[in-house]
Amino acid sequence: MTLKLTEHQEVLLEKYGLLMERFGLSPVATRINALLTIVDKEAISFDEISSTLQISKSATSTALNVLISLGYVNFKTVLGDRKRYFYAETESWKIRMGKSFEVLLELAEVLNEIANCKSDKDLTQKKDVIAYSNFLTELGNCSIRSLQDTNVE
């Protein structure tokens, strides 16, 4: 049941997993998500995930449930087969990224409100808050436009 990964796939799995940990996911969840993204199969079984990554069934189950609830992973079934086959939900990436950029725009609005409430007693900080707000607005708007122009759904 263990999938045979190339050395390059193993390196990518670790790199991708480490990067995804920065978004607050557990190491097990990030490795599962990375495996599902890297593997050269449409979907893989629970047992293939568990044995390939050498993690317990309970840790696999917990991480898969988290990934499914966050929209990173989904599963399908095959008629006549009781197993669930898991895959990375790559089609939702654009939506998740768009929501992240919308949060940046909201933060920029709050920073503008903060700057408007500040007197000119600390003009340096006020200017810094405005500059950061402007940066986030530009970054958010540019990124959202870029996402809208991509073919990734």
PDB file of C-alpha atoms in Angstrom:
ATOM      1  CA  MET A   1       0.000   0.000   0.000  1.00  0.00           C
ATOM      2  CA  THR A   2       2.998   2.343   0.300  1.00  0.00           C
ATOM      3  CA  LEU A   3       3.404   4.668  -2.648  1.00  0.00           C
ATOM      4  CA  LYS A   4       6.825   4.832  -4.242  1.00  0.00           C
ATOM      5  CA  LEU A   5       7.964   8.449  -4.342  1.00  0.00           C
ATOM      6  CA  THR A   6      10.966   9.659  -6.261  1.00  0.00           C
ATOM      7  CA  GLU A   7      13.735  11.379  -4.358  1.00  0.00           C
ATOM      8  CA  HIS A   8      12.643  14.664  -5.913  1.00  0.00           C
ATOM      9  CA  GLN A   9       9.030  14.106  -4.811  1.00  0.00           C
ATOM     10  CA  GLU A  10      10.229  13.419  -1.266  1.00  0.00           C
ATOM     11  CA  VAL A  11      12.196  16.692  -1.242  1.00  0.00           C
ATOM     12  CA  LEU A  12       9.195  18.590  -2.618  1.00  0.00           C
ATOM     13  CA  LEU A  13       6.901  16.961  -0.069  1.00  0.00           C
ATOM     14  CA  GLU A  14       9.106  18.191   2.756  1.00  0.00           C
ATOM     15  CA  LYS A  15       9.549  21.692   1.272  1.00  0.00           C
ATOM     16  CA  TYR A  16       5.839  22.122   0.628  1.00  0.00           C
ATOM     17  CA  GLY A  17       4.979  20.723   4.051  1.00  0.00           C
ATOM     18  CA  LEU A  18       7.326  23.115   5.846  1.00  0.00           C
ATOM     19  CA  LEU A  19       5.914  26.090   3.956  1.00  0.00           C
ATOM     20  CA  MET A  20       2.333  25.085   4.735  1.00  0.00           C
ATOM     21  CA  GLU A  21       3.185  24.835   8.447  1.00  0.00           C
ATOM     22  CA  ARG A  22       3.619  28.609   8.358  1.00  0.00           C
ATOM     23  CA  PHE A  23      -0.141  28.860   7.757  1.00  0.00           C
ATOM     24  CA  GLY A  24      -0.829  27.198  11.095  1.00  0.00           C
ATOM     25  CA  LEU A  25      -1.421  23.622   9.977  1.00  0.00           C
ATOM     26  CA  SER A  26       0.089  20.714  11.896  1.00  0.00           C
ATOM     27  CA  PRO A  27       3.121  18.925  10.425  1.00  0.00           C
ATOM     28  CA  VAL A  28       1.027  15.798   9.775  1.00  0.00           C
ATOM     29  CA  ALA A  29      -1.698  17.785   7.994  1.00  0.00           C
ATOM     30  CA  THR A  30       0.827  19.641   5.855  1.00  0.00           C
ATOM     31  CA  ARG A  31       2.585  16.429   4.822  1.00  0.00           C
ATOM     32  CA  ILE A  32      -0.736  14.825   3.863  1.00  0.00           C
ATOM     33  CA  ASN A  33      -1.712  17.897   1.840  1.00  0.00           C
ATOM     34  CA  ALA A  34       1.711  17.921   0.214  1.00  0.00           C
ATOM     35  CA  LEU A  35       1.506  14.212  -0.608  1.00  0.00           C
ATOM     36  CA  LEU A  36      -1.928  14.617  -2.187  1.00  0.00           C
ATOM     37  CA  THR A  37      -0.642  17.536  -4.246  1.00  0.00           C
ATOM     38  CA  ILE A  38       2.624  15.896  -5.307  1.00  0.00           C
ATOM     39  CA  VAL A  39       1.562  12.309  -5.967  1.00  0.00           C
ATOM     40  CA  ASP A  40       1.046  11.406  -9.602  1.00  0.00           C
ATOM     41  CA  LYS A  41      -2.381   9.867  -9.037  1.00  0.00           C
ATOM     42  CA  GLU A  42      -5.849  11.380  -9.167  1.00  0.00           C
ATOM     43  CA  ALA A  43      -6.654  10.245  -5.612  1.00  0.00           C
ATOM     44  CA  ILE A  44      -5.188   7.921  -3.001  1.00  0.00           C
ATOM     45  CA  SER A  45      -6.626   5.811  -0.212  1.00  0.00           C
ATOM     46  CA  PHE A  46      -6.401   6.383   3.517  1.00  0.00           C
ATOM     47  CA  ASP A  47      -4.078   3.387   3.867  1.00  0.00           C
ATOM     48  CA  GLU A  48      -1.766   4.682   1.124  1.00  0.00           C
ATOM     49  CA  ILE A  49      -1.503   8.032   2.912  1.00  0.00           C
ATOM     50  CA  SER A  50      -0.857   6.464   6.299  1.00  0.00           C
ATOM     51  CA  SER A  51       1.717   3.938   5.099  1.00  0.00           C
ATOM     52  CA  THR A  52       3.550   6.259   2.711  1.00  0.00           C
ATOM     53  CA  LEU A  53       3.995   8.960   5.346  1.00  0.00           C
ATOM     54  CA  GLN A  54       4.494   6.410   8.136  1.00  0.00           C
ATOM     55  CA  ILE A  55       1.938   7.999  10.426  1.00  0.00           C
ATOM     56  CA  SER A  56      -0.649   6.350  12.643  1.00  0.00           C
ATOM     57  CA  LYS A  57      -4.200   5.847  11.461  1.00  0.00           C
ATOM     58  CA  SER A  58      -5.546   8.116  14.180  1.00  0.00           C
ATOM     59  CA  ALA A  59      -3.138  10.929  13.230  1.00  0.00           C
ATOM     60  CA  THR A  60      -4.035  10.414   9.568  1.00  0.00           C
ATOM     61  CA  SER A  61      -7.750  10.531  10.329  1.00  0.00           C
ATOM     62  CA  THR A  62      -7.487  13.644  12.482  1.00  0.00           C
ATOM     63  CA  ALA A  63      -5.388  15.513   9.932  1.00  0.00           C
ATOM     64  CA  LEU A  64      -7.634  14.522   7.021  1.00  0.00           C
ATOM     65  CA  ASN A  65     -10.704  15.755   8.912  1.00  0.00           C
ATOM     66  CA  VAL A  66      -9.009  19.110   9.527  1.00  0.00           C
ATOM     67  CA  LEU A  67      -7.913  19.391   5.887  1.00  0.00           C
ATOM     68  CA  ILE A  68     -11.391  18.518   4.644  1.00  0.00           C
ATOM     69  CA  SER A  69     -13.036  21.056   6.969  1.00  0.00           C
ATOM     70  CA  LEU A  70     -10.630  23.755   5.737  1.00  0.00           C
ATOM     71  CA  GLY A  71     -11.254  22.892   2.090  1.00  0.00           C
ATOM     72  CA  TYR A  72      -7.701  21.751   1.342  1.00  0.00           C
ATOM     73  CA  VAL A  73      -8.689  18.134   0.734  1.00  0.00           C
ATOM     74  CA  ASN A  74     -11.726  16.281  -0.523  1.00  0.00           C
ATOM     75  CA  PHE A  75     -12.552  12.655  -1.208  1.00  0.00           C
ATOM     76  CA  LYS A  76     -14.502  10.497  -3.583  1.00  0.00           C
ATOM     77  CA  THR A  77     -15.775   6.967  -3.503  1.00  0.00           C
ATOM     78  CA  VAL A  78     -15.814   4.237  -6.113  1.00  0.00           C
ATOM     79  CA  LEU A  79     -18.920   2.127  -6.680  1.00  0.00           C
ATOM     80  CA  GLY A  80     -18.456  -1.276  -5.061  1.00  0.00           C
ATOM     81  CA  ASP A  81     -15.458  -0.116  -2.986  1.00  0.00           C
ATOM     82  CA  ARG A  82     -15.918   0.921   0.643  1.00  0.00           C
ATOM     83  CA  LYS A  83     -12.750   3.017   0.664  1.00  0.00           C
ATOM     84  CA  ARG A  84     -12.594   6.764   0.349  1.00  0.00           C
ATOM     85  CA  TYR A  85      -9.999   8.172  -2.028  1.00  0.00           C
ATOM     86  CA  PHE A  86      -8.529  11.544  -1.098  1.00  0.00           C
ATOM     87  CA  TYR A  87      -7.207  14.311  -3.307  1.00  0.00           C
ATOM     88  CA  ALA A  88      -5.908  17.854  -2.917  1.00  0.00           C
ATOM     89  CA  GLU A  89      -8.682  20.358  -3.530  1.00  0.00           C
ATOM     90  CA  THR A  90      -6.628  22.499  -5.904  1.00  0.00           C
ATOM     91  CA  GLU A  91      -9.682  24.126  -7.484  1.00  0.00           C
ATOM     92  CA  SER A  92     -10.386  26.052  -4.273  1.00  0.00           C
ATOM     93  CA  TRP A  93      -6.940  27.685  -4.113  1.00  0.00           C
ATOM     94  CA  LYS A  94      -8.092  30.784  -5.960  1.00  0.00           C
ATOM     95  CA  ILE A  95     -11.019  31.230  -3.575  1.00  0.00           C
ATOM     96  CA  ARG A  96      -8.828  30.829  -0.469  1.00  0.00           C
ATOM     97  CA  MET A  97      -6.253  33.255  -1.819  1.00  0.00           C
ATOM     98  CA  GLY A  98      -8.953  35.776  -2.717  1.00  0.00           C
ATOM     99  CA  LYS A  99     -10.291  35.652   0.830  1.00  0.00           C
ATOM    100  CA  SER A 100      -6.785  36.240   2.199  1.00  0.00           C
ATOM    101  CA  PHE A 101      -6.368  39.324   0.024  1.00  0.00           C
ATOM    102  CA  GLU A 102      -9.797  40.587   1.096  1.00  0.00           C
ATOM    103  CA  VAL A 103      -8.593  40.392   4.703  1.00  0.00           C
ATOM    104  CA  LEU A 104      -5.596  42.546   3.728  1.00  0.00           C
ATOM    105  CA  LEU A 105      -7.971  45.145   2.284  1.00  0.00           C
ATOM    106  CA  GLU A 106     -10.043  45.102   5.480  1.00  0.00           C
ATOM    107  CA  LEU A 107      -6.874  45.573   7.528  1.00  0.00           C
ATOM    108  CA  ALA A 108      -5.922  48.519   5.307  1.00  0.00           C
ATOM    109  CA  GLU A 109      -9.336  50.116   5.987  1.00  0.00           C
ATOM    110  CA  VAL A 110      -8.914  49.715   9.745  1.00  0.00           C
ATOM    111  CA  LEU A 111      -5.423  51.190   9.550  1.00  0.00           C
ATOM    112  CA  ASN A 112      -6.838  54.186   7.662  1.00  0.00           C
ATOM    113  CA  GLU A 113      -9.406  54.682  10.429  1.00  0.00           C
ATOM    114  CA  ILE A 114      -6.628  54.477  13.009  1.00  0.00           C
ATOM    115  CA  ALA A 115      -4.575  57.045  11.114  1.00  0.00           C
ATOM    116  CA  ASN A 116      -7.584  59.377  10.907  1.00  0.00           C
ATOM    117  CA  CYS A 117      -8.047  59.146  14.690  1.00  0.00           C
ATOM    118  CA  LYS A 118      -4.435  60.048  15.394  1.00  0.00           C
ATOM    119  CA  SER A 119      -3.475  63.612  16.028  1.00  0.00           C
ATOM    120  CA  ASP A 120      -0.352  65.107  14.573  1.00  0.00           C
ATOM    121  CA  LYS A 121       1.491  64.678  17.902  1.00  0.00           C
ATOM    122  CA  ASP A 122       3.212  61.568  16.557  1.00  0.00           C
ATOM    123  CA  LEU A 123       3.354  62.407  12.887  1.00  0.00           C
ATOM    124  CA  THR A 124       5.990  59.746  12.172  1.00  0.00           C
ATOM    125  CA  GLN A 125       3.782  56.916  13.413  1.00  0.00           C
ATOM    126  CA  LYS A 126       0.746  58.357  11.645  1.00  0.00           C
ATOM    127  CA  LYS A 127       2.690  58.491   8.364  1.00  0.00           C
ATOM    128  CA  ASP A 128       3.907  54.906   8.896  1.00  0.00           C
ATOM    129  CA  VAL A 129       0.352  53.664   9.506  1.00  0.00           C
ATOM    130  CA  ILE A 130      -0.858  55.447   6.355  1.00  0.00           C
ATOM    131  CA  ALA A 131       2.057  54.056   4.320  1.00  0.00           C
ATOM    132  CA  TYR A 132       1.349  50.517   5.542  1.00  0.00           C
ATOM    133  CA  SER A 133      -2.346  50.923   4.780  1.00  0.00           C
ATOM    134  CA  ASN A 134      -1.551  52.162   1.269  1.00  0.00           C
ATOM    135  CA  PHE A 135       0.836  49.272   0.721  1.00  0.00           C
ATOM    136  CA  LEU A 136      -1.776  46.706   1.822  1.00  0.00           C
ATOM    137  CA  THR A 137      -4.424  48.344  -0.363  1.00  0.00           C
ATOM    138  CA  GLU A 138      -2.179  48.213  -3.417  1.00  0.00           C
ATOM    139  CA  LEU A 139      -1.059  44.654  -2.685  1.00  0.00           C
ATOM    140  CA  GLY A 140      -4.609  43.437  -2.076  1.00  0.00           C
ATOM    141  CA  ASN A 141      -6.124  45.131  -5.129  1.00  0.00           C
ATOM    142  CA  CYS A 142      -3.314  44.084  -7.451  1.00  0.00           C
ATOM    143  CA  SER A 143      -3.448  40.500  -6.187  1.00  0.00           C
ATOM    144  CA  ILE A 144      -7.221  40.249  -6.523  1.00  0.00           C
ATOM    145  CA  ARG A 145      -7.049  41.592 -10.098  1.00  0.00           C
ATOM    146  CA  SER A 146      -4.315  39.091 -10.863  1.00  0.00           C
ATOM    147  CA  LEU A 147      -6.374  36.229  -9.452  1.00  0.00           C
ATOM    148  CA  GLN A 148      -9.362  37.290 -11.541  1.00  0.00           C
ATOM    149  CA  ASP A 149      -7.185  37.210 -14.652  1.00  0.00           C
ATOM    150  CA  THR A 150      -5.982  33.632 -14.034  1.00  0.00           C
ATOM    151  CA  ASN A 151      -7.618  30.517 -15.349  1.00  0.00           C
ATOM    152  CA  VAL A 152      -7.301  28.787 -11.975  1.00  0.00           C
ATOM    153  CA  GLU A 153     -10.790  28.182 -10.596  1.00  0.00           C
TER     154      GLU A 153
END
